[in-house]
CSV table of C-alpha atoms in Angstrom, one decimal:
chain,number,residue,atom,x,y,z
A,1,MET,CA,147.4,108.7,96.3
A,2,VAL,CA,150.4,108.2,94.0
A,3,VAL,CA,151.6,111.3,92.3
A,4,GLY,CA,154.6,112.9,90.6
A,5,HIS,CA,153.9,116.6,90.8
A,6,ASP,CA,154.7,119.8,92.6
A,7,LYS,CA,153.4,120.6,96.1
A,8,HIS,CA,150.7,122.9,94.7
A,9,THR,CA,149.2,120.3,92.5
A,10,VAL,CA,149.4,117.7,95.2
A,11,ALA,CA,147.6,120.0,97.7
A,12,SER,CA,144.9,120.8,95.1
A,13,LEU,CA,144.4,117.1,94.4
A,14,SER,CA,144.2,116.3,98.1
A,15,ARG,CA,141.5,119.0,98.7
A,16,GLN,CA,139.4,118.1,95.8
A,17,LEU,CA,139.7,114.4,96.6
A,18,THR,CA,138.4,115.0,100.1
A,19,LYS,CA,135.4,116.9,98.7
A,20,ALA,CA,134.7,114.4,96.0
A,21,ARG,CA,134.7,111.5,98.5
A,22,ARG,CA,132.3,113.4,100.7
A,23,ASP,CA,130.0,114.1,97.7
A,24,VAL,CA,130.0,110.4,96.7
A,25,ARG,CA,129.3,109.3,100.3
A,26,ALA,CA,126.3,111.6,100.4
A,27,VAL,CA,124.6,109.5,97.8
A,28,ILE,CA,125.9,105.9,98.0
A,29,GLY,CA,127.1,105.9,101.7
A,30,SER,CA,130.4,104.5,102.8
A,31,TRP,CA,132.2,101.7,101.0
A,32,PRO,CA,134.9,99.1,101.9
A,33,GLY,CA,138.4,99.4,100.6
A,34,ARG,CA,140.7,102.2,99.8
A,35,LEU,CA,141.0,104.5,96.8
A,36,VAL,CA,144.2,104.4,94.7
A,37,LEU,CA,144.7,107.7,92.8
A,38,VAL,CA,147.5,107.8,90.2
A,39,ALA,CA,148.6,111.1,88.7
A,40,PRO,CA,151.3,110.4,86.1
A,41,ARG,CA,153.9,113.1,85.5
A,42,ASN,CA,153.7,112.9,81.7
A,43,VAL,CA,151.7,111.5,78.8
A,44,ARG,CA,154.2,108.6,78.2
A,45,GLN,CA,153.6,107.4,81.8
A,46,TRP,CA,149.8,107.9,81.3
A,47,GLU,CA,149.7,105.8,78.1
A,48,ARG,CA,152.1,103.1,79.2
A,49,GLY,CA,150.3,102.7,82.5
A,50,LEU,CA,147.0,102.2,80.8
A,51,GLY,CA,148.4,100.1,78.0
A,52,VAL,CA,146.9,102.3,75.3
A,53,TRP,CA,148.4,103.5,72.0
A,54,PRO,CA,149.6,107.1,71.6
A,55,GLY,CA,146.8,109.6,71.4
A,56,GLN,CA,144.0,107.1,72.2
A,57,TYR,CA,143.0,108.8,75.4
A,58,ASP,CA,144.0,112.4,74.7
A,59,ASP,CA,140.5,113.8,75.4
A,60,VAL,CA,139.9,111.7,78.5
A,61,ALA,CA,140.4,113.5,81.8
A,62,ALA,CA,140.6,110.3,83.9
A,63,VAL,CA,140.2,106.5,83.7
A,64,THR,CA,139.1,104.1,86.4
A,65,THR,CA,140.4,100.6,85.8
A,66,THR,CA,141.7,97.5,87.4
A,67,VAL,CA,145.5,97.2,87.8
A,68,ASP,CA,145.5,94.4,85.2
A,69,GLY,CA,142.9,96.1,83.0
A,70,ALA,CA,140.5,93.1,82.9
A,71,ILE,CA,136.8,93.2,83.4
A,72,GLY,CA,135.7,90.7,86.1
A,73,SER,CA,139.2,90.9,87.6
A,74,GLU,CA,139.6,90.8,91.4
A,75,ALA,CA,142.7,93.1,91.0
A,76,PRO,CA,142.8,96.4,92.8
A,77,VAL,CA,141.0,99.3,91.2
A,78,MET,CA,142.8,102.6,90.5
A,79,ILE,CA,141.9,106.1,89.2
A,80,VAL,CA,144.4,107.5,86.7
A,81,LEU,CA,144.5,111.2,85.8
A,82,ASN,CA,145.5,112.5,82.4
A,83,PRO,CA,148.6,114.7,83.0
A,84,GLU,CA,147.8,116.9,80.0
A,85,ILE,CA,144.3,117.8,81.2
A,86,LEU,CA,144.9,117.9,84.9
A,87,PRO,CA,146.7,121.3,84.9
A,88,ARG,CA,143.9,122.9,82.9
A,89,LEU,CA,141.1,121.8,85.3
A,90,PRO,CA,139.7,124.4,87.7
A,91,ASP,CA,138.9,123.1,91.2
A,92,LEU,CA,135.2,122.6,90.2
A,93,GLY,CA,136.2,120.5,87.2
A,94,LEU,CA,138.6,118.4,89.1
A,95,SER,CA,136.1,117.8,91.8
A,96,LEU,CA,133.5,116.6,89.2
A,97,VAL,CA,136.1,114.3,87.5
A,98,LEU,CA,137.2,112.8,90.8
A,99,ALA,CA,133.6,112.2,92.1
A,100,HIS,CA,132.6,110.6,88.8
A,101,GLU,CA,135.6,108.2,88.9
A,102,ILE,CA,135.2,107.5,92.6
A,103,VAL,CA,131.7,106.2,91.9
A,104,HIS,CA,133.1,103.8,89.4
A,105,ALA,CA,135.8,102.7,91.9
A,106,ALA,CA,133.7,102.5,95.0
A,107,THR,CA,130.9,100.5,93.4
A,108,GLY,CA,133.1,98.1,91.5
A,109,ALA,CA,131.5,99.2,88.2
A,110,VAL,CA,134.7,98.7,86.2
A,111,THR,CA,134.7,95.0,87.0
A,112,VAL,CA,131.2,94.5,85.6
A,113,ASP,CA,130.1,94.6,82.0
A,114,THR,CA,126.7,96.3,82.2
A,115,ALA,CA,124.9,99.0,80.2
A,116,ALA,CA,127.1,102.1,79.8
A,117,TRP,CA,124.2,104.4,80.3
A,118,ILE,CA,123.6,103.4,83.9
A,119,VAL,CA,127.3,103.2,84.8
A,120,GLU,CA,128.2,106.6,83.3
A,121,GLY,CA,124.8,108.3,83.9
A,122,PHE,CA,124.8,107.3,87.6
A,123,ALA,CA,128.4,108.6,88.0
A,124,GLU,CA,127.4,111.9,86.4
A,125,TYR,CA,124.3,112.1,88.6
A,126,VAL,CA,126.4,111.8,91.8
A,127,ALA,CA,129.1,114.2,90.6
A,128,PHE,CA,126.8,116.9,89.4
A,129,LYS,CA,124.4,116.7,92.4
A,130,ALA,CA,126.9,118.4,94.6
A,131,VAL,CA,127.7,121.4,92.4
A,132,PRO,CA,125.7,124.5,91.7
A,133,LEU,CA,125.6,124.2,87.9
A,134,PRO,CA,122.4,124.9,85.8
A,135,VAL,CA,121.0,122.1,83.8
A,136,ARG,CA,121.8,123.8,80.5
A,137,PHE,CA,125.5,123.2,81.4
A,138,SER,CA,125.2,119.7,82.8
A,139,ALA,CA,122.9,118.5,79.9
A,140,GLY,CA,123.9,121.0,77.2
A,141,SER,CA,124.9,118.5,74.5
A,142,ALA,CA,121.8,116.4,75.0
A,143,LEU,CA,119.5,119.4,74.8
A,144,ARG,CA,121.2,120.6,71.6
A,145,GLU,CA,120.7,117.1,70.2
A,146,VAL,CA,117.0,117.4,70.9
A,147,ARG,CA,116.8,120.8,69.2
A,148,HIS,CA,118.7,119.8,66.1
A,149,HIS,CA,117.7,116.1,65.7
A,150,GLY,CA,114.6,115.5,67.8
A,151,LEU,CA,113.9,113.2,70.7
A,152,PRO,CA,115.6,109.8,71.1
A,153,ASP,CA,113.3,106.8,70.7
A,154,GLN,CA,115.5,104.4,72.7
A,155,LEU,CA,117.8,104.5,75.7
A,156,PRO,CA,121.5,105.2,75.0
A,157,THR,CA,123.4,102.2,73.7
A,158,ASP,CA,127.0,101.2,74.3
A,159,VAL,CA,127.8,102.1,70.7
A,160,ASP,CA,126.8,105.7,71.6
A,161,PHE,CA,129.8,105.8,74.0
A,162,ALA,CA,132.2,104.4,71.4
A,163,THR,CA,133.4,107.6,69.7
A,164,PRO,CA,134.3,111.2,70.9
A,165,GLN,CA,131.6,112.6,68.6
A,166,THR,CA,128.7,110.6,70.0
A,167,GLN,CA,130.1,110.1,73.5
A,168,ILE,CA,129.6,113.6,74.8
A,169,VAL,CA,125.9,113.4,73.9
A,170,ALA,CA,125.5,110.0,75.4
A,171,TYR,CA,127.0,111.1,78.7
A,172,ALA,CA,124.6,114.0,78.9
A,173,GLN,CA,121.6,111.9,77.9
A,174,SER,CA,122.5,109.3,80.5
A,175,TRP,CA,122.8,112.0,83.2
A,176,VAL,CA,119.3,113.3,82.3
A,177,LEU,CA,118.0,109.7,82.4
A,178,CYS,CA,119.4,109.0,85.8
A,179,ARG,CA,118.2,112.4,87.0
A,180,THR,CA,114.7,111.5,85.7
A,181,ILE,CA,114.7,108.2,87.6
A,182,ALA,CA,115.7,110.0,90.8
A,183,HIS,CA,113.0,112.7,90.4
A,184,GLN,CA,110.3,110.2,89.4
A,185,TYR,CA,111.1,107.3,91.9
A,186,GLY,CA,113.4,108.9,94.5
A,187,GLU,CA,117.2,108.9,94.8
A,188,ARG,CA,117.2,105.7,96.9
A,189,ALA,CA,115.4,103.9,94.1
A,190,LEU,CA,118.0,105.1,91.6
A,191,VAL,CA,120.8,103.8,93.8
A,192,ASP,CA,118.9,100.5,94.3
A,193,PHE,CA,118.4,100.2,90.5
A,194,TYR,CA,122.1,100.9,89.8
A,195,GLU,CA,123.2,98.3,92.3
A,196,ALA,CA,120.7,95.8,90.8
A,197,MET,CA,122.2,96.4,87.4
A,198,LEU,CA,125.7,95.7,88.7
A,199,ARG,CA,124.5,92.5,90.3
A,200,LYS,CA,122.7,91.3,87.2
A,201,PRO,CA,124.2,93.2,84.2
A,202,ASP,CA,122.0,91.6,81.6
A,203,ARG,CA,118.7,91.9,83.4
A,204,LEU,CA,117.6,95.4,82.5
A,205,GLY,CA,113.9,94.6,82.2
A,206,ALA,CA,113.8,92.5,85.4
A,207,SER,CA,115.6,95.3,87.3
A,208,LEU,CA,113.3,98.0,86.0
A,209,ARG,CA,110.2,95.9,87.1
A,210,SER,CA,111.5,94.8,90.5
A,211,VAL,CA,113.1,98.1,91.6
A,212,LEU,CA,111.2,100.8,89.8
A,213,GLY,CA,108.0,99.0,88.8
A,214,THR,CA,108.2,100.1,85.2
A,215,THR,CA,109.3,99.0,81.8
A,216,GLU,CA,112.0,100.1,79.4
A,217,HIS,CA,109.3,101.6,77.1
A,218,ARG,CA,107.7,103.7,79.9
A,219,LEU,CA,111.1,104.8,81.2
A,220,THR,CA,112.1,105.9,77.7
A,221,GLN,CA,108.9,107.9,77.4
A,222,ARG,CA,109.4,109.7,80.7
A,223,TRP,CA,113.0,110.4,79.8
A,224,SER,CA,111.9,111.8,76.4
A,225,VAL,CA,109.3,114.1,78.1
A,226,GLU,CA,112.0,115.4,80.5
A,227,LEU,CA,114.4,116.0,77.6
A,228,GLN,CA,111.7,117.9,75.8
A,229,ARG,CA,110.9,120.0,78.9
A,230,LEU,CA,114.5,120.8,79.6
A,231,SER,CA,115.2,121.7,75.9
A,232,SER,CA,112.4,124.3,76.0
A,233,LEU,CA,113.8,126.1,79.1
A,234,ARG,CA,115.0,129.7,78.6
A,235,SER,CA,118.7,130.1,78.3
A,236,THR,CA,118.6,132.1,81.5
A,237,SER,CA,117.0,129.3,83.5
A,238,ALA,CA,118.9,128.4,86.7
A,239,GLU,CA,117.3,125.0,87.1
A,240,ARG,CA,119.7,122.4,88.4
């Protein structure tokens, strides 16, 4: 862990990092290698370290990337925390962010160019599985999208993750999608499907057939049915 903060912040990071690692292991098991966590002291360090222009990642809580920033690189992977957002995160929020990013780091997802919905949706699934939050919170933006614009007719695309306006919906939709897979086929099948997509990033159809015994069309239908069901829940529902 590389940090430049006061003892209180370092202690909080250490506690939540321990919890997040435990939560990730509960789903994917142990993994080889060590985690590198970087908590820059200021925005200038954050942006220079990631090689981005000023303001580009203002709304991003954390980024998992290779040290050289290249996909397919064998360089070490690091998790970098946004120093502007870090102080505002409660312990629960920090734990969620860390678990999400640890999934990326532990599975090598940042070195593979595969569909964003499985990469981000799986990380969200693992992170949210360990916290007692109702589904109306975890999937809130996706459910509002259903109520206002109807059900999606295709899986989330990488373009959906390209802008802050569409990204928040895409993350929630992808979480519901991975949750649907876990409920329909079992959590082990979800993990196996995720790993298959990392091994063969351009073989969605083949991975769906070989691991889940389904097709993209049928999966989209099941996902839509689940979105419809969740969007009709009462606001007081405590379903997770």
